[in-house]
CSV table of C-alpha atoms in Angstrom, one decimal:
chain,number,residue,atom,x,y,z
A,273,MET,CA,-37.0,-13.8,-120.7
A,274,ILE,CA,-33.7,-13.5,-118.9
A,275,GLN,CA,-31.3,-15.4,-121.1
A,276,VAL,CA,-29.1,-17.0,-118.6
A,277,VAL,CA,-32.0,-18.3,-116.5
A,278,ASN,CA,-33.6,-19.7,-119.6
A,279,ARG,CA,-30.4,-21.5,-120.6
A,280,ALA,CA,-30.0,-22.9,-117.1
A,281,LEU,CA,-33.5,-24.3,-117.2
A,282,ASN,CA,-32.9,-25.7,-120.6
A,283,ILE,CA,-29.8,-27.5,-119.4
A,284,LEU,CA,-31.7,-29.0,-116.4
A,285,GLU,CA,-34.4,-30.2,-118.8
A,286,ILE,CA,-31.8,-31.9,-121.0
A,287,ILE,CA,-30.2,-33.7,-118.0
A,288,ALA,CA,-33.6,-34.6,-116.6
A,289,LYS,CA,-34.7,-36.5,-119.7
A,290,ASN,CA,-32.7,-39.5,-118.6
A,291,PRO,CA,-31.9,-39.1,-114.9
A,292,GLU,CA,-30.0,-42.4,-114.7
A,293,LYS,CA,-27.6,-41.4,-117.4
A,294,GLU,CA,-24.7,-38.9,-117.2
A,295,VAL,CA,-24.9,-36.4,-120.0
A,296,GLY,CA,-21.6,-34.9,-121.3
A,297,LEU,CA,-20.9,-31.2,-121.8
A,298,SER,CA,-20.7,-31.5,-125.6
A,299,GLU,CA,-24.0,-33.3,-125.8
A,300,ILE,CA,-25.7,-30.6,-123.6
A,301,ALA,CA,-24.2,-27.7,-125.4
A,302,ASP,CA,-24.7,-29.0,-128.9
A,303,SER,CA,-28.3,-30.0,-128.2
A,304,LEU,CA,-29.1,-26.4,-127.1
A,305,GLY,CA,-26.8,-24.6,-129.6
A,306,LEU,CA,-24.7,-23.1,-126.8
A,307,ASN,CA,-21.0,-22.2,-126.8
A,308,HIS,CA,-19.2,-24.9,-124.8
A,309,GLY,CA,-17.5,-22.4,-122.5
A,310,THR,CA,-20.9,-20.7,-121.7
A,311,CYS,CA,-22.5,-24.0,-121.1
A,312,ALA,CA,-19.6,-25.1,-118.8
A,313,ASN,CA,-20.0,-21.9,-116.7
A,314,ILE,CA,-23.7,-22.4,-116.2
A,315,LEU,CA,-23.1,-26.0,-115.3
A,316,LYS,CA,-20.5,-25.0,-112.8
A,317,THR,CA,-23.0,-22.8,-111.0
A,318,LEU,CA,-25.6,-25.5,-111.0
A,319,VAL,CA,-23.1,-28.0,-109.6
A,320,ASN,CA,-22.1,-25.5,-106.9
A,321,ARG,CA,-25.8,-25.1,-106.0
A,322,ASP,CA,-26.3,-28.9,-106.0
A,323,TYR,CA,-28.9,-28.9,-108.7
A,324,VAL,CA,-26.5,-30.8,-111.0
A,325,GLU,CA,-23.9,-33.4,-110.0
A,326,GLN,CA,-20.6,-34.2,-111.7
A,327,THR,CA,-19.1,-37.4,-110.3
A,328,ALA,CA,-15.6,-36.5,-111.4
A,329,ALA,CA,-13.7,-34.0,-113.5
A,330,LYS,CA,-14.3,-34.4,-117.2
A,331,LYS,CA,-17.2,-36.8,-116.5
A,332,GLY,CA,-20.8,-36.2,-117.5
A,333,TYR,CA,-23.6,-34.5,-115.5
A,334,LYS,CA,-26.8,-35.7,-113.8
A,335,LEU,CA,-29.4,-34.2,-111.6
A,336,GLY,CA,-28.3,-33.2,-108.1
A,337,TYR,CA,-30.2,-33.7,-104.9
A,338,MET,CA,-31.5,-30.1,-104.8
A,339,ALA,CA,-33.3,-30.8,-108.1
A,340,TYR,CA,-35.1,-33.7,-106.4
A,341,ARG,CA,-36.0,-31.6,-103.3
A,342,LEU,CA,-38.0,-29.3,-105.5
A,343,THR,CA,-40.4,-32.2,-106.2
A,344,ASN,CA,-41.2,-32.7,-102.6
A,345,ALA,CA,-44.7,-31.2,-103.1
A,346,ASN,CA,-48.2,-31.9,-102.0
A,347,TYR,CA,-49.0,-33.9,-105.1
A,348,TYR,CA,-46.1,-36.3,-104.3
A,349,ASN,CA,-47.2,-36.6,-100.7
A,350,VAL,CA,-50.7,-37.5,-101.8
A,351,GLU,CA,-49.4,-40.2,-104.1
A,352,LEU,CA,-47.2,-41.6,-101.4
A,353,LEU,CA,-50.1,-41.7,-99.0
A,354,ASN,CA,-52.3,-43.4,-101.5
A,355,VAL,CA,-49.7,-46.1,-102.0
A,356,SER,CA,-49.1,-46.6,-98.3
A,357,LYS,CA,-52.6,-46.4,-97.0
A,358,ALA,CA,-53.8,-50.0,-97.2
A,359,SER,CA,-50.5,-51.5,-95.8
A,360,MET,CA,-50.5,-49.0,-92.9
A,361,GLU,CA,-54.0,-49.9,-92.0
A,362,ASP,CA,-53.3,-53.6,-92.2
A,363,LEU,CA,-50.2,-53.2,-90.0
A,364,ALA,CA,-52.1,-51.1,-87.4
A,365,ASN,CA,-54.9,-53.7,-87.3
A,366,GLU,CA,-52.5,-56.6,-86.9
A,367,ILE,CA,-50.3,-55.2,-84.1
A,368,ASN,CA,-52.7,-52.6,-82.6
A,369,GLU,CA,-49.9,-50.0,-82.1
A,370,THR,CA,-49.4,-46.5,-83.4
A,371,VAL,CA,-48.2,-46.6,-87.0
A,372,ILE,CA,-46.8,-43.5,-88.7
A,373,LEU,CA,-45.5,-42.3,-92.1
A,374,SER,CA,-42.8,-39.6,-91.9
A,375,ALA,CA,-40.7,-37.5,-94.3
A,376,ILE,CA,-38.1,-34.8,-93.9
A,377,LYS,CA,-39.0,-31.3,-94.9
A,378,ASN,CA,-37.3,-28.0,-94.1
A,379,ASP,CA,-34.8,-30.0,-92.0
A,380,LYS,CA,-37.6,-31.3,-89.7
A,381,ARG,CA,-39.2,-34.8,-89.4
A,382,ILE,CA,-42.8,-34.2,-90.4
A,383,LEU,CA,-45.7,-36.5,-89.9
A,384,LEU,CA,-47.5,-37.4,-93.1
A,385,LYS,CA,-50.0,-39.9,-91.6
A,386,GLU,CA,-50.7,-41.5,-88.2
A,387,ILE,CA,-52.9,-44.4,-87.4
A,388,PRO,CA,-53.4,-44.6,-83.6
A,389,CYS,CA,-53.9,-47.8,-81.6
A,390,ASN,CA,-56.9,-48.7,-79.5
A,391,HIS,CA,-55.0,-49.1,-76.2
A,392,GLU,CA,-55.8,-46.9,-73.3
A,393,VAL,CA,-52.1,-46.2,-73.0
A,394,GLN,CA,-50.7,-45.1,-76.4
A,395,VAL,CA,-48.1,-42.9,-77.9
A,396,LYS,CA,-49.1,-39.8,-79.8
A,397,THR,CA,-46.6,-38.4,-82.4
A,398,ALA,CA,-45.8,-34.7,-82.8
A,399,GLN,CA,-46.6,-33.3,-86.2
A,400,GLU,CA,-43.1,-31.9,-86.4
A,401,SER,CA,-39.9,-33.1,-84.6
A,402,SER,CA,-36.1,-32.9,-84.6
A,403,VAL,CA,-34.8,-35.3,-87.3
A,404,TYR,CA,-32.2,-36.5,-84.8
A,405,ARG,CA,-34.7,-37.3,-82.1
A,406,ALA,CA,-37.2,-39.1,-84.3
A,407,THR,CA,-36.5,-42.8,-85.1
A,408,THR,CA,-38.0,-42.3,-88.6
A,409,GLY,CA,-36.0,-39.1,-89.0
A,410,ARG,CA,-32.8,-40.9,-88.3
A,411,MET,CA,-33.7,-43.6,-90.8
A,412,ILE,CA,-34.2,-41.1,-93.6
A,413,LEU,CA,-31.0,-39.2,-92.6
A,414,ALA,CA,-29.0,-42.4,-92.7
A,415,PHE,CA,-29.5,-42.6,-96.5
A,416,TYR,CA,-28.4,-39.0,-97.2
A,417,SER,CA,-25.3,-38.7,-99.4
A,418,PRO,CA,-22.1,-37.5,-97.7
A,419,LYS,CA,-22.7,-34.1,-99.3
A,420,GLU,CA,-26.3,-33.9,-98.1
A,421,LEU,CA,-25.3,-34.9,-94.6
A,422,ASP,CA,-22.5,-32.3,-94.5
A,423,ASP,CA,-24.9,-29.6,-95.6
A,424,PHE,CA,-27.5,-30.8,-93.0
A,425,VAL,CA,-25.0,-30.7,-90.1
A,426,GLN,CA,-23.8,-27.3,-91.2
A,427,ARG,CA,-27.3,-25.9,-91.1
A,428,ILE,CA,-28.6,-27.8,-88.0
A,429,GLY,CA,-25.4,-28.7,-86.0
A,430,LEU,CA,-24.9,-31.9,-84.2
A,431,PRO,CA,-27.6,-33.5,-82.1
A,432,SER,CA,-28.2,-32.2,-78.6
A,433,GLU,CA,-27.7,-34.5,-75.6
A,434,GLU,CA,-31.5,-34.8,-75.4
A,435,ASP,CA,-32.0,-35.6,-79.1
A,436,TRP,CA,-29.4,-38.3,-79.4
A,437,PRO,CA,-27.3,-38.9,-76.3
A,438,GLU,CA,-24.9,-41.4,-78.0
A,439,VAL,CA,-23.7,-38.7,-80.5
A,440,LYS,CA,-20.8,-36.6,-79.2
A,441,THR,CA,-19.0,-35.9,-82.4
A,442,LYS,CA,-19.6,-35.9,-86.2
A,443,THR,CA,-17.7,-39.2,-86.3
A,444,ASP,CA,-20.2,-40.7,-83.9
A,445,LEU,CA,-23.0,-39.5,-86.0
A,446,ILE,CA,-21.6,-40.9,-89.2
A,447,HIS,CA,-20.9,-44.3,-87.5
A,448,LEU,CA,-24.4,-44.6,-86.1
A,449,LEU,CA,-26.1,-43.6,-89.4
A,450,ASP,CA,-23.9,-46.1,-91.2
A,451,GLU,CA,-25.2,-48.8,-88.9
A,452,ILE,CA,-28.8,-47.8,-89.5
A,453,ARG,CA,-28.3,-47.7,-93.3
A,454,THR,CA,-26.7,-51.2,-93.3
A,455,LYS,CA,-29.5,-52.7,-91.2
A,456,LYS,CA,-32.3,-50.8,-93.0
A,457,PHE,CA,-34.1,-51.1,-89.6
A,458,GLU,CA,-33.9,-49.1,-86.4
A,459,ILE,CA,-35.2,-49.6,-82.9
A,460,THR,CA,-34.9,-46.9,-80.2
A,461,CYS,CA,-36.0,-46.5,-76.6
A,462,ASN,CA,-36.1,-43.0,-75.1
A,463,LYS,CA,-36.1,-41.8,-71.5
A,464,ASN,CA,-39.9,-41.7,-71.5
A,465,HIS,CA,-39.9,-45.5,-72.1
A,466,VAL,CA,-41.2,-45.1,-75.7
A,467,ILE,CA,-40.1,-47.6,-78.2
A,468,GLY,CA,-39.6,-46.4,-81.8
A,469,LEU,CA,-39.2,-48.6,-84.9
A,470,ALA,CA,-38.4,-47.4,-88.4
A,471,THR,CA,-37.8,-48.7,-91.9
A,472,PRO,CA,-37.0,-47.0,-95.2
A,473,LEU,CA,-39.3,-46.4,-98.1
A,474,PHE,CA,-37.6,-46.0,-101.5
A,475,LYS,CA,-38.2,-44.1,-104.7
A,476,LYS,CA,-35.8,-45.9,-107.0
A,477,ASP,CA,-32.5,-45.9,-104.9
A,478,THR,CA,-33.5,-42.8,-102.8
A,479,VAL,CA,-35.1,-43.0,-99.4
A,480,ILE,CA,-38.0,-40.6,-99.5
A,481,ALA,CA,-40.0,-41.5,-96.4
A,482,SER,CA,-40.0,-43.8,-93.4
A,483,LEU,CA,-42.6,-46.2,-92.0
A,484,GLY,CA,-42.6,-46.3,-88.2
A,485,ILE,CA,-44.2,-47.7,-85.1
A,486,TYR,CA,-44.3,-46.2,-81.6
A,487,LEU,CA,-45.4,-47.9,-78.4
A,488,PRO,CA,-44.7,-48.0,-74.7
A,489,ASP,CA,-41.9,-50.3,-73.7
A,490,LEU,CA,-44.2,-52.2,-71.4
A,491,ARG,CA,-45.8,-53.7,-74.6
A,492,PHE,CA,-42.5,-54.7,-76.2
A,493,GLY,CA,-41.6,-58.0,-74.7
A,494,LYS,CA,-39.8,-60.7,-76.5
A,495,THR,CA,-43.0,-62.2,-78.1
A,496,GLU,CA,-44.5,-58.8,-79.0
A,497,LYS,CA,-41.1,-57.6,-80.4
A,498,SER,CA,-40.9,-60.6,-82.8
A,499,LYS,CA,-44.4,-60.1,-84.1
A,500,ILE,CA,-44.1,-56.3,-84.5
A,501,VAL,CA,-40.8,-56.4,-86.3
A,502,LYS,CA,-42.0,-59.1,-88.7
A,503,ALA,CA,-45.2,-57.2,-89.4
A,504,LEU,CA,-43.4,-53.9,-90.0
A,505,GLN,CA,-40.9,-55.5,-92.4
A,506,THR,CA,-43.8,-57.1,-94.3
A,507,ALA,CA,-45.7,-53.8,-94.6
A,508,THR,CA,-42.5,-52.0,-95.7
A,509,ASP,CA,-41.8,-54.6,-98.4
A,510,LEU,CA,-45.4,-54.2,-99.8
A,511,ILE,CA,-45.2,-50.4,-99.9
A,512,ASN,CA,-41.8,-50.5,-101.6
A,513,LYS,CA,-43.1,-52.9,-104.2
A,514,GLU,CA,-45.9,-50.5,-104.9
A,515,LEU,CA,-43.6,-47.5,-105.1
A,516,THR,CA,-41.4,-49.4,-107.6
A,517,ARG,CA,-44.4,-50.5,-109.7
A,518,LEU,CA,-46.0,-47.0,-109.9
A,519,HIS,CA,-42.6,-45.2,-110.4
A,520,ILE,CA,-43.9,-42.2,-108.4
């Protein structure tokens, strides 16, 4: 085995044993029988690559967001779909509008599941979309940490005029995402007269997916809006309770 890689993985395993707790340098090094300076250098690399996070100098370490990204695998998606299936079907039956479950993968909003409505006029959702353009994508992005958002903007850039007309600067983006995060609810209407609604789904304190509804604006009057919003919130609460109960 390559020694430094083996040591780095051992360090990650020590930190991952209790992901809610910050683990100190001495505890990590002593547990693995490592020289403290060697351990500190490996941790510095892991912090720079965002696999480990240190909240402040001389503080302990915990897993960083890149470590969690590695778990965004098919097994996890299957578990999420199993938990969401019944509530999504009940929601679709109640409002007879298109219901979707979305996540972000490879900096795109991807569609995990779609339940179409029975109306002659209905909205079909693309399998993959710009995170900025999709209502569910914006919802998940709103819960990114400042570091995650900075990295995302560096990779993708700011939204285009077509994707998010209200965003002209990074300050605009941060402000609008802050509003979405505070409300935990988002409603959009695009130039094609499509209404999008989205709510967050949590794994512990991290938003890992978004439940959404898409429909033509002609079916989103005051009475319909009240019913749809209430139904979406109810379904979201049920799914989040199941996610909490199962600890997936």
